[in-house]
Amino acid sequence: MATIIEPESDFSALPDLPPEVYTAPLKRPPHLGEDWLEPKQTEYSVDEDAIWDDLFARQMEVLPGRAATAFLQGLEKLDLAHGGVPEFGKMSEDLGALTGWSVVPVPMLIPDHVFFWHLANRRFPAGNFIRTRETFDYIQEPDVFHDVFGHVPMLTDPVYADYMQEYGRAGWKAMRHNRLKALGALYWYTVEFGLLMEEGALRAYGAGILSGPTEIVFALEAKSPNRIMLNVDRVMRTDYVIDDLQPTYFVIESFEDLYHQTVERDFDRLYRSLSPAFTYANSAIIDVDDVLHRGTQEYLQRGGRGSGAAPV
């Protein structure tokens, strides 16, 4: 592991950020400490609980047969179907007994170095707000539904849970090498939009897919996107889109495969080989790719979400 993090780092306290390391300047609300944690979870209204229930019901109409088994089992283990926004304390108690993780409330997107620190300590920061009826179908900033419904069930899987902790620890090394964009691409194409080959069929495990009804059908069944077996070197050189359906999805053989490809890599050497800018477009197929499906890219070529193009 010493190739991924500094050997003396135990992350028990938030490490000092070296002055030469740049992170996005986010203004911390005055009532928060350096950990950016809210003092307590929001007390949601009846209407907000109803929004959660409606979002949950909509996703459960499309997830069976498409979501990874680990995700569906995680929903059951954490009893997320009981109604209303889950209570973080109870959820953390259950999750802690399974894999040692907890869920902690944050007000908004938080600085990279703080996010990495929480992951390194097996704490998942979840947005302390829920979307409105007006933003029911799409919200760019992750809310409690995306974070808890999309991400947290996967943390009940022991191997995936370990991967997430190591990702947090790896984030500090990426900052020291000024390669946050590359590590962000890895997060995007695995944690947010990853696919898994499960008993010969593709299934989704990425939270961005699992929390949206359109994306999960598009990712698994549409003709437009590429579906390519995961290669970490390639993924970390690949651009991505944050406000539309993905032109390319990367597929893992198993969570053990994901762990081996990332945690057991010499990231020092990899970071030194990466350029500051991305090498490949998000729709590109290159010679080394193990391609499961070469997409038509029809959706992208028609202009994507802004054009009203059908997600085919």
Short mmCIF file of the C-alpha atoms (twelve columns), coordinates in Angstrom:
data_MODEL
# 
_entry.id   MODEL 
# 
loop_
_atom_site.group_PDB 
_atom_site.id 
_atom_site.type_symbol 
_atom_site.label_atom_id 
_atom_site.label_alt_id 
_atom_site.label_comp_id 
_atom_site.label_asym_id 
_atom_site.label_seq_id 
_atom_site.Cartn_x 
_atom_site.Cartn_y 
_atom_site.Cartn_z 
_atom_site.pdbx_PDB_model_num 
ATOM 1   C CA . MET A 1   0.000   0.000   0.000   1 
ATOM 2   C CA . ALA A 2   2.931   2.381   0.453   1 
ATOM 3   C CA . THR A 3   2.879   3.012   -3.302  1 
ATOM 4   C CA . ILE A 4   -0.543  4.670   -3.022  1 
ATOM 5   C CA . ILE A 5   -0.262  6.742   0.169   1 
ATOM 6   C CA . GLU A 6   2.573   8.132   2.195   1 
ATOM 7   C CA . PRO A 7   3.589   5.288   4.547   1 
ATOM 8   C CA . GLU A 8   3.320   7.476   7.654   1 
ATOM 9   C CA . SER A 9   -0.243  8.648   6.935   1 
ATOM 10  C CA . ASP A 10  -2.891  7.111   9.183   1 
ATOM 11  C CA . PHE A 11  -5.608  9.733   8.469   1 
ATOM 12  C CA . SER A 12  -6.822  9.737   12.080  1 
ATOM 13  C CA . ALA A 13  -6.722  13.543  11.860  1 
ATOM 14  C CA . LEU A 14  -7.292  15.685  8.784   1 
ATOM 15  C CA . PRO A 15  -3.786  15.990  7.278   1 
ATOM 16  C CA . ASP A 16  -2.360  19.398  6.494   1 
ATOM 17  C CA . LEU A 17  -2.819  20.377  2.872   1 
ATOM 18  C CA . PRO A 18  0.578   21.235  1.358   1 
ATOM 19  C CA . PRO A 19  0.651   24.860  0.134   1 
ATOM 20  C CA . GLU A 20  1.602   23.829  -3.390  1 
ATOM 21  C CA . VAL A 21  -1.516  21.652  -3.725  1 
ATOM 22  C CA . TYR A 22  -4.464  23.337  -5.421  1 
ATOM 23  C CA . THR A 23  -8.076  22.414  -4.675  1 
ATOM 24  C CA . ALA A 24  -11.288 24.097  -5.784  1 
ATOM 25  C CA . PRO A 25  -11.991 27.142  -3.579  1 
ATOM 26  C CA . LEU A 26  -15.221 26.370  -1.730  1 
ATOM 27  C CA . LYS A 27  -16.492 28.732  0.943   1 
ATOM 28  C CA . ARG A 28  -17.129 26.862  4.170   1 
ATOM 29  C CA . PRO A 29  -20.375 27.814  5.939   1 
ATOM 30  C CA . PRO A 30  -19.524 29.553  9.227   1 
ATOM 31  C CA . HIS A 31  -21.267 26.966  11.424  1 
ATOM 32  C CA . LEU A 32  -19.090 24.095  10.157  1 
ATOM 33  C CA . GLY A 33  -15.697 22.902  11.318  1 
ATOM 34  C CA . GLU A 34  -12.813 21.836  9.099   1 
ATOM 35  C CA . ASP A 35  -14.469 18.443  8.618   1 
ATOM 36  C CA . TRP A 36  -17.440 20.158  6.918   1 
ATOM 37  C CA . LEU A 37  -19.905 17.942  8.816   1 
ATOM 38  C CA . GLU A 38  -23.342 19.224  9.747   1 
ATOM 39  C CA . PRO A 39  -24.085 19.021  13.498  1 
ATOM 40  C CA . LYS A 40  -27.048 16.765  12.742  1 
ATOM 41  C CA . GLN A 41  -29.108 15.372  9.901   1 
ATOM 42  C CA . THR A 42  -31.930 17.506  8.534   1 
ATOM 43  C CA . GLU A 43  -35.387 16.826  9.939   1 
ATOM 44  C CA . TYR A 44  -37.271 16.233  6.726   1 
ATOM 45  C CA . SER A 45  -40.855 17.349  6.216   1 
ATOM 46  C CA . VAL A 46  -43.727 15.075  5.240   1 
ATOM 47  C CA . ASP A 47  -43.503 16.422  1.692   1 
ATOM 48  C CA . GLU A 48  -39.761 15.745  1.535   1 
ATOM 49  C CA . ASP A 49  -40.235 12.200  2.808   1 
ATOM 50  C CA . ALA A 50  -42.847 11.753  0.077   1 
ATOM 51  C CA . ILE A 51  -40.331 12.873  -2.552  1 
ATOM 52  C CA . TRP A 52  -37.923 10.203  -1.295  1 
ATOM 53  C CA . ASP A 53  -40.662 7.561   -1.412  1 
ATOM 54  C CA . ASP A 54  -41.663 8.510   -4.957  1 
ATOM 55  C CA . LEU A 55  -38.059 8.499   -6.155  1 
ATOM 56  C CA . PHE A 56  -37.500 5.130   -4.480  1 
ATOM 57  C CA . ALA A 57  -40.623 3.611   -6.047  1 
ATOM 58  C CA . ARG A 58  -39.692 4.873   -9.503  1 
ATOM 59  C CA . GLN A 59  -36.225 3.347   -9.328  1 
ATOM 60  C CA . MET A 60  -37.512 0.009   -8.078  1 
ATOM 61  C CA . GLU A 61  -39.599 -0.269  -11.232 1 
ATOM 62  C CA . VAL A 62  -36.452 -0.336  -13.394 1 
ATOM 63  C CA . LEU A 63  -33.672 -1.772  -11.198 1 
ATOM 64  C CA . PRO A 64  -34.583 -5.484  -10.906 1 
ATOM 65  C CA . GLY A 65  -32.643 -7.369  -13.566 1 
ATOM 66  C CA . ARG A 66  -30.422 -4.334  -14.175 1 
ATOM 67  C CA . ALA A 67  -28.801 -3.473  -10.829 1 
ATOM 68  C CA . ALA A 68  -25.888 -5.441  -9.397  1 
ATOM 69  C CA . THR A 69  -26.887 -8.125  -6.908  1 
ATOM 70  C CA . ALA A 70  -24.707 -6.480  -4.239  1 
ATOM 71  C CA . PHE A 71  -26.714 -3.278  -4.592  1 
ATOM 72  C CA . LEU A 72  -30.111 -4.963  -4.314  1 
ATOM 73  C CA . GLN A 73  -28.923 -6.968  -1.326  1 
ATOM 74  C CA . GLY A 74  -27.600 -3.769  0.230   1 
ATOM 75  C CA . LEU A 75  -31.017 -2.141  -0.028  1 
ATOM 76  C CA . GLU A 76  -32.470 -5.035  1.948   1 
ATOM 77  C CA . LYS A 77  -29.668 -5.186  4.516   1 
ATOM 78  C CA . LEU A 78  -30.121 -1.492  5.319   1 
ATOM 79  C CA . ASP A 79  -33.936 -1.601  5.125   1 
ATOM 80  C CA . LEU A 80  -34.016 1.424   2.848   1 
ATOM 81  C CA . ALA A 81  -37.551 0.600   1.698   1 
ATOM 82  C CA . HIS A 82  -39.161 1.321   5.072   1 
ATOM 83  C CA . GLY A 83  -40.402 4.764   3.970   1 
ATOM 84  C CA . GLY A 84  -39.085 8.317   4.142   1 
ATOM 85  C CA . VAL A 85  -35.516 9.586   4.092   1 
ATOM 86  C CA . PRO A 86  -33.417 7.088   6.092   1 
ATOM 87  C CA . GLU A 87  -32.111 8.138   9.484   1 
ATOM 88  C CA . PHE A 88  -28.325 8.357   9.239   1 
ATOM 89  C CA . GLY A 89  -27.687 7.127   12.774  1 
ATOM 90  C CA . LYS A 90  -29.643 3.893   12.331  1 
ATOM 91  C CA . MET A 91  -28.238 3.366   8.847   1 
ATOM 92  C CA . SER A 92  -24.684 3.898   10.109  1 
ATOM 93  C CA . GLU A 93  -25.255 1.423   12.925  1 
ATOM 94  C CA . ASP A 94  -26.354 -1.248  10.444  1 
ATOM 95  C CA . LEU A 95  -23.638 -0.399  7.940   1 
ATOM 96  C CA . GLY A 96  -20.985 -0.315  10.630  1 
ATOM 97  C CA . ALA A 97  -21.863 -3.836  11.711  1 
ATOM 98  C CA . LEU A 98  -21.475 -5.036  8.118   1 
ATOM 99  C CA . THR A 99  -18.358 -3.261  6.823   1 
ATOM 100 C CA . GLY A 100 -17.349 -0.611  9.353   1 
ATOM 101 C CA . TRP A 101 -18.679 2.341   7.346   1 
ATOM 102 C CA . SER A 102 -20.922 5.198   8.463   1 
ATOM 103 C CA . VAL A 103 -22.908 7.925   6.693   1 
ATOM 104 C CA . VAL A 104 -22.337 11.550  7.713   1 
ATOM 105 C CA . PRO A 105 -24.306 14.681  6.710   1 
ATOM 106 C CA . VAL A 106 -22.723 17.496  4.694   1 
ATOM 107 C CA . PRO A 107 -24.455 20.629  3.367   1 
ATOM 108 C CA . MET A 108 -23.148 20.548  -0.193  1 
ATOM 109 C CA . LEU A 109 -20.223 19.376  -2.274  1 
ATOM 110 C CA . ILE A 110 -17.174 19.518  -0.023  1 
ATOM 111 C CA . PRO A 111 -13.474 20.124  -0.796  1 
ATOM 112 C CA . ASP A 112 -11.606 17.229  -2.367  1 
ATOM 113 C CA . HIS A 113 -9.126  16.792  0.470   1 
ATOM 114 C CA . VAL A 114 -11.920 16.650  3.073   1 
ATOM 115 C CA . PHE A 115 -13.912 14.179  0.972   1 
ATOM 116 C CA . PHE A 116 -10.864 11.934  0.610   1 
ATOM 117 C CA . TRP A 117 -10.202 12.112  4.353   1 
ATOM 118 C CA . HIS A 118 -13.730 10.984  5.207   1 
ATOM 119 C CA . LEU A 119 -13.529 8.071   2.752   1 
ATOM 120 C CA . ALA A 120 -10.148 7.068   4.167   1 
ATOM 121 C CA . ASN A 121 -11.877 6.778   7.559   1 
ATOM 122 C CA . ARG A 122 -14.819 4.800   6.129   1 
ATOM 123 C CA . ARG A 123 -17.235 7.714   6.410   1 
ATOM 124 C CA . PHE A 124 -19.440 8.483   3.420   1 
ATOM 125 C CA . PRO A 125 -20.467 12.172  3.181   1 
ATOM 126 C CA . ALA A 126 -24.112 12.470  2.083   1 
ATOM 127 C CA . GLY A 127 -25.935 15.616  1.037   1 
ATOM 128 C CA . ASN A 128 -28.173 16.889  3.831   1 
ATOM 129 C CA . PHE A 129 -30.952 18.028  1.497   1 
ATOM 130 C CA . ILE A 130 -33.362 16.485  -1.004  1 
ATOM 131 C CA . ARG A 131 -34.397 17.712  -4.422  1 
ATOM 132 C CA . THR A 132 -37.730 19.441  -5.004  1 
ATOM 133 C CA . ARG A 133 -40.636 18.381  -7.191  1 
ATOM 134 C CA . GLU A 134 -39.358 20.892  -9.745  1 
ATOM 135 C CA . THR A 135 -35.974 19.120  -9.898  1 
ATOM 136 C CA . PHE A 136 -37.423 15.636  -9.417  1 
ATOM 137 C CA . ASP A 137 -36.067 14.210  -12.679 1 
ATOM 138 C CA . TYR A 138 -32.596 15.753  -12.649 1 
ATOM 139 C CA . ILE A 139 -30.401 17.582  -10.159 1 
ATOM 140 C CA . GLN A 140 -26.731 18.279  -10.865 1 
ATOM 141 C CA . GLU A 141 -25.532 18.597  -7.264  1 
ATOM 142 C CA . PRO A 142 -25.887 15.257  -5.443  1 
ATOM 143 C CA . ASP A 143 -28.690 15.221  -2.873  1 
ATOM 144 C CA . VAL A 144 -29.553 12.724  -0.144  1 
ATOM 145 C CA . PHE A 145 -31.352 10.456  -2.604  1 
ATOM 146 C CA . HIS A 146 -28.410 10.182  -4.962  1 
ATOM 147 C CA . ASP A 147 -25.926 9.776   -2.137  1 
ATOM 148 C CA . VAL A 148 -27.835 7.379   0.109   1 
ATOM 149 C CA . PHE A 149 -29.887 5.394   -2.387  1 
ATOM 150 C CA . GLY A 150 -27.218 5.388   -5.098  1 
ATOM 151 C CA . HIS A 151 -24.008 4.953   -3.103  1 
ATOM 152 C CA . VAL A 152 -24.631 3.549   0.354   1 
ATOM 153 C CA . PRO A 153 -26.071 0.084   -0.479  1 
ATOM 154 C CA . MET A 154 -22.847 -0.736  -2.327  1 
ATOM 155 C CA . LEU A 155 -20.891 -0.083  0.871   1 
ATOM 156 C CA . THR A 156 -22.413 -3.257  2.336   1 
ATOM 157 C CA . ASP A 157 -20.177 -5.274  -0.014  1 
ATOM 158 C CA . PRO A 158 -16.863 -5.890  1.813   1 
ATOM 159 C CA . VAL A 159 -14.584 -5.729  -1.232  1 
ATOM 160 C CA . TYR A 160 -16.242 -2.638  -2.663  1 
ATOM 161 C CA . ALA A 161 -16.176 -1.018  0.783   1 
ATOM 162 C CA . ASP A 162 -12.412 -1.593  0.965   1 
ATOM 163 C CA . TYR A 163 -11.989 -0.132  -2.528  1 
ATOM 164 C CA . MET A 164 -13.777 3.043   -1.480  1 
ATOM 165 C CA . GLN A 165 -11.553 3.471   1.564   1 
ATOM 166 C CA . GLU A 166 -8.415  3.013   -0.523  1 
ATOM 167 C CA . TYR A 167 -9.743  5.496   -3.076  1 
ATOM 168 C CA . GLY A 168 -9.914  8.080   -0.313  1 
ATOM 169 C CA . ARG A 169 -6.354  7.315   0.749   1 
ATOM 170 C CA . ALA A 170 -5.202  7.499   -2.883  1 
ATOM 171 C CA . GLY A 171 -6.737  10.949  -3.256  1 
ATOM 172 C CA . TRP A 172 -4.033  12.549  -1.149  1 
ATOM 173 C CA . LYS A 173 -1.320  11.102  -3.363  1 
ATOM 174 C CA . ALA A 174 -3.158  12.355  -6.466  1 
ATOM 175 C CA . MET A 175 -3.152  15.874  -5.030  1 
ATOM 176 C CA . ARG A 176 0.585   15.720  -4.366  1 
ATOM 177 C CA . HIS A 177 1.147   14.710  -7.989  1 
ATOM 178 C CA . ASN A 178 -1.390  17.282  -9.277  1 
ATOM 179 C CA . ARG A 179 -3.398  14.507  -10.916 1 
ATOM 180 C CA . LEU A 180 -6.831  14.991  -9.362  1 
ATOM 181 C CA . LYS A 181 -8.476  15.087  -12.787 1 
ATOM 182 C CA . ALA A 182 -7.167  11.612  -13.551 1 
ATOM 183 C CA . LEU A 183 -8.324  10.186  -10.224 1 
ATOM 184 C CA . GLY A 184 -11.653 11.940  -10.721 1 
ATOM 185 C CA . ALA A 185 -12.086 10.086  -14.010 1 
ATOM 186 C CA . LEU A 186 -11.527 6.791   -12.195 1 
ATOM 187 C CA . TYR A 187 -14.226 7.704   -9.656  1 
ATOM 188 C CA . TRP A 188 -16.581 8.802   -12.419 1 
ATOM 189 C CA . TYR A 189 -16.258 5.655   -14.498 1 
ATOM 190 C CA . THR A 190 -16.415 3.252   -11.549 1 
ATOM 191 C CA . VAL A 191 -18.172 4.627   -8.450  1 
ATOM 192 C CA . GLU A 192 -20.605 6.818   -10.386 1 
ATOM 193 C CA . PHE A 193 -21.081 5.085   -13.740 1 
ATOM 194 C CA . GLY A 194 -19.554 1.630   -13.459 1 
ATOM 195 C CA . LEU A 195 -20.953 -1.564  -14.967 1 
ATOM 196 C CA . LEU A 196 -20.302 -5.113  -13.775 1 
ATOM 197 C CA . MET A 197 -20.314 -8.423  -15.640 1 
ATOM 198 C CA . GLU A 198 -22.392 -10.702 -13.433 1 
ATOM 199 C CA . GLU A 199 -23.081 -14.295 -14.476 1 
ATOM 200 C CA . GLY A 200 -22.668 -13.384 -18.131 1 
ATOM 201 C CA . ALA A 201 -24.928 -10.325 -18.037 1 
ATOM 202 C CA . LEU A 202 -24.210 -6.638  -17.580 1 
ATOM 203 C CA . ARG A 203 -25.412 -5.034  -14.369 1 
ATOM 204 C CA . ALA A 204 -24.998 -1.519  -12.966 1 
ATOM 205 C CA . TYR A 205 -23.202 -0.684  -9.726  1 
ATOM 206 C CA . GLY A 206 -22.461 3.032   -10.260 1 
ATOM 207 C CA . ALA A 207 -24.576 5.455   -8.233  1 
ATOM 208 C CA . GLY A 208 -25.181 7.832   -11.129 1 
ATOM 209 C CA . ILE A 209 -26.794 4.985   -13.041 1 
ATOM 210 C CA . LEU A 210 -28.670 3.417   -10.135 1 
ATOM 211 C CA . SER A 211 -30.316 6.661   -9.020  1 
ATOM 212 C CA . GLY A 212 -31.738 7.651   -12.413 1 
ATOM 213 C CA . PRO A 213 -34.437 5.835   -14.432 1 
ATOM 214 C CA . THR A 214 -33.217 6.949   -17.855 1 
ATOM 215 C CA . GLU A 215 -29.506 6.297   -17.374 1 
ATOM 216 C CA . ILE A 216 -29.840 2.697   -16.215 1 
ATOM 217 C CA . VAL A 217 -31.768 1.667   -19.320 1 
ATOM 218 C CA . PHE A 218 -29.442 3.690   -21.545 1 
ATOM 219 C CA . ALA A 219 -26.267 2.322   -19.952 1 
ATOM 220 C CA . LEU A 220 -27.282 -1.313  -20.288 1 
ATOM 221 C CA . GLU A 221 -29.533 -1.480  -23.335 1 
ATOM 222 C CA . ALA A 222 -29.081 1.510   -25.669 1 
ATOM 223 C CA . LYS A 223 -27.139 1.243   -28.925 1 
ATOM 224 C CA . SER A 224 -25.437 4.640   -28.587 1 
ATOM 225 C CA . PRO A 225 -22.817 4.163   -25.830 1 
ATOM 226 C CA . ASN A 226 -19.603 2.161   -25.927 1 
ATOM 227 C CA . ARG A 227 -19.194 -0.572  -23.332 1 
ATOM 228 C CA . ILE A 228 -15.543 -1.380  -22.713 1 
ATOM 229 C CA . MET A 229 -13.773 -3.579  -20.163 1 
ATOM 230 C CA . LEU A 230 -12.070 -1.504  -17.489 1 
ATOM 231 C CA . ASN A 231 -8.400  -0.663  -17.942 1 
ATOM 232 C CA . VAL A 232 -7.277  1.758   -15.236 1 
ATOM 233 C CA . ASP A 233 -4.493  3.390   -17.280 1 
ATOM 234 C CA . ARG A 234 -6.935  4.078   -20.093 1 
ATOM 235 C CA . VAL A 235 -9.782  5.274   -17.858 1 
ATOM 236 C CA . MET A 236 -7.604  7.800   -16.044 1 
ATOM 237 C CA . ARG A 237 -6.732  9.360   -19.407 1 
ATOM 238 C CA . THR A 238 -10.372 9.655   -20.518 1 
ATOM 239 C CA . ASP A 239 -12.537 12.776  -20.394 1 
ATOM 240 C CA . TYR A 240 -16.090 12.555  -19.050 1 
ATOM 241 C CA . VAL A 241 -19.363 14.479  -19.188 1 
ATOM 242 C CA . ILE A 242 -21.095 15.533  -15.954 1 
ATOM 243 C CA . ASP A 243 -24.446 16.800  -17.224 1 
ATOM 244 C CA . ASP A 244 -25.642 14.196  -19.710 1 
ATOM 245 C CA . LEU A 245 -25.787 10.481  -20.427 1 
ATOM 246 C CA . GLN A 246 -22.360 8.911   -20.830 1 
ATOM 247 C CA . PRO A 247 -20.953 8.132   -24.305 1 
ATOM 248 C CA . THR A 248 -18.871 5.297   -22.794 1 
ATOM 249 C CA . TYR A 249 -19.256 2.914   -19.846 1 
ATOM 250 C CA . PHE A 250 -16.463 0.760   -18.434 1 
ATOM 251 C CA . VAL A 251 -17.126 -2.776  -17.215 1 
ATOM 252 C CA . ILE A 252 -15.444 -4.744  -14.426 1 
ATOM 253 C CA . GLU A 253 -15.377 -8.529  -14.096 1 
ATOM 254 C CA . SER A 254 -15.928 -8.378  -10.337 1 
ATOM 255 C CA . PHE A 255 -15.283 -6.109  -7.378  1 
ATOM 256 C CA . GLU A 256 -12.130 -8.130  -6.749  1 
ATOM 257 C CA . ASP A 257 -11.071 -7.193  -10.292 1 
ATOM 258 C CA . LEU A 258 -11.691 -3.519  -9.511  1 
ATOM 259 C CA . TYR A 259 -9.704  -3.767  -6.285  1 
ATOM 260 C CA . HIS A 260 -6.762  -5.547  -7.916  1 
ATOM 261 C CA . GLN A 261 -6.585  -3.087  -10.835 1 
ATOM 262 C CA . THR A 262 -6.491  -0.062  -8.556  1 
ATOM 263 C CA . VAL A 263 -5.299  -0.715  -5.020  1 
ATOM 264 C CA . GLU A 264 -2.578  -3.119  -6.116  1 
ATOM 265 C CA . ARG A 265 -1.092  -0.676  -8.641  1 
ATOM 266 C CA . ASP A 266 2.033   1.466   -8.427  1 
ATOM 267 C CA . PHE A 267 0.175   4.774   -8.630  1 
ATOM 268 C CA . ASP A 268 3.384   6.789   -8.244  1 
ATOM 269 C CA . ARG A 269 4.568   5.456   -11.583 1 
ATOM 270 C CA . LEU A 270 1.122   5.865   -13.140 1 
ATOM 271 C CA . TYR A 271 0.782   9.491   -12.024 1 
ATOM 272 C CA . ARG A 272 4.210   10.307  -13.436 1 
ATOM 273 C CA . SER A 273 3.147   8.901   -16.813 1 
ATOM 274 C CA . LEU A 274 -0.078  10.920  -17.023 1 
ATOM 275 C CA . SER A 275 -0.313  14.304  -18.713 1 
ATOM 276 C CA . PRO A 276 -2.227  17.096  -16.944 1 
ATOM 277 C CA . ALA A 277 -4.920  17.035  -19.647 1 
ATOM 278 C CA . PHE A 278 -7.033  14.094  -20.739 1 
ATOM 279 C CA . THR A 279 -5.743  12.101  -23.710 1 
ATOM 280 C CA . TYR A 280 -8.957  10.507  -24.962 1 
ATOM 281 C CA . ALA A 281 -12.385 11.894  -25.755 1 
ATOM 282 C CA . ASN A 282 -15.277 10.382  -23.823 1 
ATOM 283 C CA . SER A 283 -16.614 8.673   -26.952 1 
ATOM 284 C CA . ALA A 284 -13.288 7.317   -28.225 1 
ATOM 285 C CA . ILE A 285 -12.385 3.683   -28.818 1 
ATOM 286 C CA . ILE A 286 -8.647  2.973   -28.962 1 
ATOM 287 C CA . ASP A 287 -6.549  0.021   -30.103 1 
ATOM 288 C CA . VAL A 288 -5.984  -1.471  -26.640 1 
ATOM 289 C CA . ASP A 289 -9.681  -1.498  -25.704 1 
ATOM 290 C CA . ASP A 290 -11.476 -4.759  -24.973 1 
ATOM 291 C CA . VAL A 291 -14.770 -3.677  -26.521 1 
ATOM 292 C CA . LEU A 292 -17.996 -5.401  -25.531 1 
ATOM 293 C CA . HIS A 293 -20.178 -3.065  -27.585 1 
ATOM 294 C CA . ARG A 294 -19.085 -0.413  -30.071 1 
ATOM 295 C CA . GLY A 295 -21.695 2.294   -29.701 1 
ATOM 296 C CA . THR A 296 -23.301 4.154   -32.569 1 
ATOM 297 C CA . GLN A 297 -22.956 7.443   -30.600 1 
ATOM 298 C CA . GLU A 298 -26.249 8.511   -32.175 1 
ATOM 299 C CA . TYR A 299 -27.431 10.211  -28.976 1 
ATOM 300 C CA . LEU A 300 -24.204 12.215  -28.667 1 
ATOM 301 C CA . GLN A 301 -24.103 13.134  -32.353 1 
ATOM 302 C CA . ARG A 302 -27.667 14.458  -32.226 1 
ATOM 303 C CA . GLY A 303 -26.703 16.838  -29.452 1 
ATOM 304 C CA . GLY A 304 -27.606 14.939  -26.297 1 
ATOM 305 C CA . ARG A 305 -29.914 16.262  -23.586 1 
ATOM 306 C CA . GLY A 306 -29.899 19.863  -24.774 1 
ATOM 307 C CA . SER A 307 -31.238 18.900  -28.200 1 
ATOM 308 C CA . GLY A 308 -34.057 16.723  -26.928 1 
ATOM 309 C CA . ALA A 309 -32.497 13.701  -28.647 1 
ATOM 310 C CA . ALA A 310 -33.977 10.354  -27.678 1 
ATOM 311 C CA . PRO A 311 -31.636 8.250   -25.483 1 
ATOM 312 C CA . VAL A 312 -31.317 5.347   -27.919 1 
# 
